[in-house]
């Protein structure tokens, strides 16, 4: 039963990661508000994946846990990269939308 739940959560983690990547690719064509909502979604997905991983690590101490940890570690690493890419894109979009004083003349 625990293996079934673990594999279900692992599959759900991969699906969340694929959805995150699709939204990240789509965010290049969208406005800043979409990127802000996407960053909130990515942060929620990352917290969910961390909690699922921690729960299964705490409950299982078997030798088969090693493959699960490697898979979850890969998912979490890729999710962190998605979060970082979205954050940098949002930061760049905000900087592009906000004029700085360098563009104005003092005359």
Short mmCIF file of N, CA and C in Angstrom, two decimals:
data_model
loop_
_atom_site.label_atom_id
_atom_site.label_comp_id
_atom_site.label_asym_id
_atom_site.label_seq_id
_atom_site.Cartn_x
_atom_site.Cartn_y
_atom_site.Cartn_z
N UNK A 1 0.82 -1.19 0.00
CA UNK A 1 0.00 0.00 0.00
C UNK A 1 0.87 1.26 0.00
N UNK A 2 1.93 1.25 0.81
CA UNK A 2 2.80 2.42 0.85
C UNK A 2 3.52 2.62 -0.47
N UNK A 3 3.90 1.52 -1.13
CA UNK A 3 4.56 1.64 -2.43
C UNK A 3 3.62 2.25 -3.46
N UNK A 4 2.35 1.88 -3.42
CA UNK A 4 1.39 2.43 -4.36
C UNK A 4 1.24 3.93 -4.16
N UNK A 5 1.14 4.36 -2.92
CA UNK A 5 1.02 5.79 -2.62
C UNK A 5 2.30 6.52 -3.01
N UNK A 6 3.44 5.91 -2.76
CA UNK A 6 4.72 6.53 -3.11
C UNK A 6 4.83 6.71 -4.62
N UNK A 7 4.47 5.69 -5.38
CA UNK A 7 4.54 5.80 -6.84
C UNK A 7 3.52 6.79 -7.38
N UNK A 8 2.35 6.85 -6.74
CA UNK A 8 1.36 7.84 -7.15
C UNK A 8 1.88 9.25 -6.93
N UNK A 9 2.48 9.50 -5.77
CA UNK A 9 3.02 10.83 -5.48
C UNK A 9 4.20 11.16 -6.39
N UNK A 10 5.00 10.16 -6.71
CA UNK A 10 6.12 10.37 -7.63
C UNK A 10 5.60 10.72 -9.02
N UNK A 11 4.57 10.03 -9.47
CA UNK A 11 3.97 10.34 -10.77
C UNK A 11 3.33 11.73 -10.76
N UNK A 12 2.65 12.05 -9.67
CA UNK A 12 2.05 13.39 -9.55
C UNK A 12 3.13 14.47 -9.55
N UNK A 13 4.27 14.18 -8.92
CA UNK A 13 5.38 15.13 -8.93
C UNK A 13 5.91 15.40 -10.32
N UNK A 14 6.04 14.33 -11.13
CA UNK A 14 6.48 14.50 -12.51
C UNK A 14 5.45 15.29 -13.32
N UNK A 15 4.16 15.02 -13.09
CA UNK A 15 3.12 15.77 -13.80
C UNK A 15 3.14 17.25 -13.44
N UNK A 16 3.31 17.54 -12.16
CA UNK A 16 3.41 18.94 -11.72
C UNK A 16 4.62 19.61 -12.36
N UNK A 17 5.71 18.88 -12.46
CA UNK A 17 6.92 19.43 -13.08
C UNK A 17 6.69 19.70 -14.57
N UNK A 18 6.02 18.80 -15.27
CA UNK A 18 5.73 19.01 -16.69
C UNK A 18 4.81 20.21 -16.88
N UNK A 19 3.80 20.34 -16.03
CA UNK A 19 2.90 21.49 -16.10
C UNK A 19 3.68 22.77 -15.81
N UNK A 20 4.58 22.72 -14.84
CA UNK A 20 5.40 23.90 -14.51
C UNK A 20 6.25 24.32 -15.69
N UNK A 21 6.86 23.35 -16.36
CA UNK A 21 7.68 23.66 -17.54
C UNK A 21 6.84 24.25 -18.67
N UNK A 22 5.64 23.70 -18.87
CA UNK A 22 4.76 24.23 -19.92
C UNK A 22 4.35 25.67 -19.61
N UNK A 23 3.98 25.94 -18.37
CA UNK A 23 3.62 27.30 -18.00
C UNK A 23 4.82 28.25 -18.08
N UNK A 24 6.00 27.75 -17.75
CA UNK A 24 7.20 28.57 -17.83
C UNK A 24 7.50 28.95 -19.28
N UNK A 25 7.33 28.01 -20.19
CA UNK A 25 7.53 28.31 -21.61
C UNK A 25 6.46 29.30 -22.09
N UNK A 26 5.23 29.11 -21.65
CA UNK A 26 4.14 30.00 -22.02
C UNK A 26 4.33 31.40 -21.43
N UNK A 27 4.99 31.51 -20.30
CA UNK A 27 5.13 32.81 -19.62
C UNK A 27 6.00 33.78 -20.40
N UNK A 28 6.77 33.31 -21.37
CA UNK A 28 7.58 34.24 -22.16
C UNK A 28 6.70 35.13 -23.03
N UNK A 29 5.47 34.72 -23.30
CA UNK A 29 4.56 35.50 -24.13
C UNK A 29 3.52 36.26 -23.31
N UNK A 30 3.58 36.17 -21.99
CA UNK A 30 2.54 36.75 -21.15
C UNK A 30 3.06 37.97 -20.39
N UNK A 31 2.14 38.63 -19.70
CA UNK A 31 2.47 39.84 -18.96
C UNK A 31 3.00 39.52 -17.57
N UNK A 32 3.37 40.58 -16.86
CA UNK A 32 3.98 40.44 -15.55
C UNK A 32 3.02 39.80 -14.55
N UNK A 33 1.74 40.12 -14.63
CA UNK A 33 0.78 39.55 -13.68
C UNK A 33 0.73 38.02 -13.80
N UNK A 34 0.76 37.51 -15.03
CA UNK A 34 0.77 36.06 -15.23
C UNK A 34 2.02 35.45 -14.60
N UNK A 35 3.14 36.12 -14.73
CA UNK A 35 4.38 35.60 -14.16
C UNK A 35 4.34 35.61 -12.63
N UNK A 36 3.67 36.61 -12.04
CA UNK A 36 3.53 36.64 -10.59
C UNK A 36 2.67 35.48 -10.10
N UNK A 37 1.58 35.22 -10.79
CA UNK A 37 0.71 34.09 -10.43
C UNK A 37 1.45 32.77 -10.63
N UNK A 38 2.22 32.68 -11.71
CA UNK A 38 3.00 31.48 -11.99
C UNK A 38 4.04 31.24 -10.90
N UNK A 39 4.68 32.29 -10.42
CA UNK A 39 5.67 32.13 -9.36
C UNK A 39 5.01 31.62 -8.08
N UNK A 40 3.82 32.11 -7.77
CA UNK A 40 3.10 31.60 -6.60
C UNK A 40 2.76 30.12 -6.77
N UNK A 41 2.34 29.73 -7.96
CA UNK A 41 2.04 28.32 -8.25
C UNK A 41 3.30 27.47 -8.12
N UNK A 42 4.41 27.94 -8.67
CA UNK A 42 5.65 27.17 -8.61
C UNK A 42 6.13 27.01 -7.17
N UNK A 43 5.98 28.06 -6.37
CA UNK A 43 6.37 27.95 -4.96
C UNK A 43 5.48 26.96 -4.22
N UNK A 44 4.19 26.97 -4.51
CA UNK A 44 3.28 26.00 -3.88
C UNK A 44 3.63 24.58 -4.31
N UNK A 45 3.92 24.39 -5.58
CA UNK A 45 4.29 23.06 -6.07
C UNK A 45 5.59 22.58 -5.42
N UNK A 46 6.54 23.47 -5.24
CA UNK A 46 7.80 23.10 -4.60
C UNK A 46 7.59 22.70 -3.15
N UNK A 47 6.78 23.45 -2.43
CA UNK A 47 6.50 23.11 -1.03
C UNK A 47 5.79 21.76 -0.95
N UNK A 48 4.83 21.51 -1.85
CA UNK A 48 4.12 20.24 -1.87
C UNK A 48 5.08 19.09 -2.12
N UNK A 49 5.98 19.25 -3.07
CA UNK A 49 6.93 18.18 -3.38
C UNK A 49 7.90 17.94 -2.23
N UNK A 50 8.32 19.00 -1.56
CA UNK A 50 9.20 18.83 -0.41
C UNK A 50 8.49 18.09 0.72
N UNK A 51 7.23 18.45 0.97
CA UNK A 51 6.48 17.79 2.04
C UNK A 51 6.26 16.31 1.74
N UNK A 52 5.90 15.99 0.50
CA UNK A 52 5.69 14.59 0.13
C UNK A 52 6.98 13.80 0.30
N UNK A 53 8.08 14.37 -0.13
CA UNK A 53 9.37 13.69 -0.01
C UNK A 53 9.73 13.46 1.45
N UNK A 54 9.56 14.48 2.28
CA UNK A 54 9.90 14.34 3.70
C UNK A 54 9.01 13.32 4.40
N UNK A 55 7.73 13.30 4.07
CA UNK A 55 6.83 12.33 4.70
C UNK A 55 7.25 10.90 4.37
N UNK A 56 7.60 10.64 3.13
CA UNK A 56 7.99 9.27 2.77
C UNK A 56 9.37 8.91 3.28
N UNK A 57 10.25 9.87 3.42
CA UNK A 57 11.56 9.56 4.00
C UNK A 57 11.41 9.24 5.48
N UNK A 58 10.54 9.96 6.17
CA UNK A 58 10.34 9.72 7.60
C UNK A 58 9.63 8.39 7.86
N UNK A 59 8.71 8.00 6.98
CA UNK A 59 7.93 6.78 7.21
C UNK A 59 8.63 5.52 6.74
N UNK A 60 9.52 5.62 5.77
CA UNK A 60 10.17 4.44 5.21
C UNK A 60 11.66 4.45 5.55
N UNK A 61 12.14 3.30 5.95
CA UNK A 61 13.58 3.16 6.20
C UNK A 61 14.10 1.91 5.52
N UNK A 62 13.52 1.55 4.39
CA UNK A 62 13.92 0.34 3.69
C UNK A 62 15.02 0.63 2.68
N UNK A 63 15.56 -0.43 2.11
CA UNK A 63 16.64 -0.28 1.13
C UNK A 63 16.11 0.23 -0.21
N UNK A 64 14.82 0.03 -0.48
CA UNK A 64 14.25 0.50 -1.75
C UNK A 64 14.00 2.00 -1.74
N UNK A 65 14.20 2.62 -0.61
CA UNK A 65 13.98 4.05 -0.50
C UNK A 65 15.00 4.85 -1.30
N UNK A 66 16.15 4.25 -1.59
CA UNK A 66 17.23 4.95 -2.28
C UNK A 66 16.79 5.45 -3.66
N UNK A 67 16.13 4.61 -4.43
CA UNK A 67 15.65 5.02 -5.76
C UNK A 67 14.60 6.12 -5.66
N UNK A 68 13.75 6.03 -4.64
CA UNK A 68 12.73 7.05 -4.44
C UNK A 68 13.38 8.39 -4.11
N UNK A 69 14.41 8.38 -3.29
CA UNK A 69 15.09 9.62 -2.92
C UNK A 69 15.77 10.24 -4.14
N UNK A 70 16.37 9.41 -4.97
CA UNK A 70 17.03 9.93 -6.18
C UNK A 70 15.99 10.56 -7.11
N UNK A 71 14.88 9.90 -7.30
CA UNK A 71 13.83 10.44 -8.18
C UNK A 71 13.25 11.73 -7.63
N UNK A 72 12.97 11.75 -6.35
CA UNK A 72 12.42 12.97 -5.74
C UNK A 72 13.45 14.09 -5.74
N UNK A 73 14.71 13.74 -5.53
CA UNK A 73 15.76 14.75 -5.58
C UNK A 73 15.86 15.38 -6.96
N UNK A 74 15.72 14.57 -7.99
CA UNK A 74 15.74 15.08 -9.36
C UNK A 74 14.54 15.99 -9.62
N UNK A 75 13.37 15.58 -9.16
CA UNK A 75 12.17 16.40 -9.35
C UNK A 75 12.32 17.73 -8.62
N UNK A 76 12.80 17.70 -7.39
CA UNK A 76 12.94 18.93 -6.61
C UNK A 76 13.98 19.85 -7.23
N UNK A 77 15.08 19.28 -7.73
CA UNK A 77 16.10 20.10 -8.38
C UNK A 77 15.55 20.78 -9.62
N UNK A 78 14.83 20.04 -10.45
CA UNK A 78 14.25 20.64 -11.65
C UNK A 78 13.18 21.68 -11.30
N UNK A 79 12.42 21.43 -10.23
CA UNK A 79 11.42 22.41 -9.80
C UNK A 79 12.09 23.68 -9.30
N UNK A 80 13.21 23.54 -8.60
CA UNK A 80 13.96 24.72 -8.15
C UNK A 80 14.47 25.52 -9.35
N UNK A 81 14.93 24.83 -10.38
CA UNK A 81 15.38 25.52 -11.59
C UNK A 81 14.23 26.26 -12.27
N UNK A 82 13.04 25.67 -12.28
CA UNK A 82 11.86 26.35 -12.82
C UNK A 82 11.54 27.60 -12.01
N UNK A 83 11.59 27.47 -10.69
CA UNK A 83 11.32 28.61 -9.82
C UNK A 83 12.33 29.73 -10.08
N UNK A 84 13.59 29.37 -10.20
CA UNK A 84 14.64 30.36 -10.44
C UNK A 84 14.44 31.05 -11.79
N UNK A 85 14.14 30.29 -12.82
CA UNK A 85 13.92 30.88 -14.14
C UNK A 85 12.71 31.81 -14.13
N UNK A 86 11.65 31.43 -13.45
CA UNK A 86 10.46 32.27 -13.37
C UNK A 86 10.76 33.54 -12.57
N UNK A 87 11.49 33.41 -11.48
CA UNK A 87 11.84 34.57 -10.66
C UNK A 87 12.69 35.56 -11.46
N UNK A 88 13.68 35.05 -12.19
CA UNK A 88 14.54 35.94 -12.98
C UNK A 88 13.75 36.60 -14.11
N UNK A 89 12.84 35.86 -14.74
CA UNK A 89 11.99 36.45 -15.77
C UNK A 89 11.07 37.51 -15.22
N UNK A 90 10.52 37.28 -14.04
CA UNK A 90 9.65 38.26 -13.39
C UNK A 90 10.44 39.51 -13.01
N UNK A 91 11.62 39.31 -12.50
CA UNK A 91 12.47 40.44 -12.12
C UNK A 91 12.83 41.27 -13.35
N UNK A 92 13.14 40.61 -14.46
CA UNK A 92 13.47 41.29 -15.71
C UNK A 92 12.25 42.03 -16.26
N UNK A 93 11.07 41.42 -16.16
CA UNK A 93 9.85 42.06 -16.66
C UNK A 93 9.50 43.29 -15.83
N UNK A 94 9.70 43.21 -14.52
CA UNK A 94 9.43 44.37 -13.67
C UNK A 94 10.41 45.50 -13.96
N UNK A 95 11.67 45.16 -14.18
CA UNK A 95 12.68 46.18 -14.47
C UNK A 95 12.42 46.83 -15.83
N UNK A 96 11.91 46.06 -16.77
CA UNK A 96 11.63 46.59 -18.11
C UNK A 96 10.43 47.53 -18.07
N UNK A 97 9.49 47.27 -17.21
CA UNK A 97 8.29 48.08 -17.13
C UNK A 97 8.45 49.35 -16.32
N UNK A 98 9.42 49.40 -15.47
CA UNK A 98 9.64 50.55 -14.60
C UNK A 98 10.73 51.44 -15.20
N UNK A 99 10.42 52.67 -15.58
CA UNK A 99 11.47 53.53 -16.12
C UNK A 99 12.41 54.01 -15.01
N UNK A 100 13.66 54.12 -15.34
CA UNK A 100 14.62 54.62 -14.36
C UNK A 100 14.90 56.08 -14.65
N UNK A 101 15.54 56.76 -13.74
CA UNK A 101 15.84 58.17 -13.91
C UNK A 101 16.97 58.41 -14.90
N UNK A 102 17.65 57.38 -15.33
CA UNK A 102 18.74 57.53 -16.28
C UNK A 102 18.23 57.97 -17.65
N UNK A 103 16.98 57.71 -17.96
CA UNK A 103 16.44 58.03 -19.28
C UNK A 103 15.91 59.45 -19.38
N UNK A 104 15.84 60.16 -18.28
CA UNK A 104 15.31 61.52 -18.31
C UNK A 104 16.45 62.52 -18.29
N UNK A 105 16.27 63.59 -19.00
CA UNK A 105 17.30 64.63 -18.99
C UNK A 105 16.97 65.64 -17.90
N UNK A 106 17.96 66.32 -17.46
CA UNK A 106 17.78 67.30 -16.38
C UNK A 106 17.52 68.70 -16.92
N UNK A 107 17.38 68.86 -18.23
CA UNK A 107 17.17 70.20 -18.82
C UNK A 107 15.78 70.68 -18.61
#
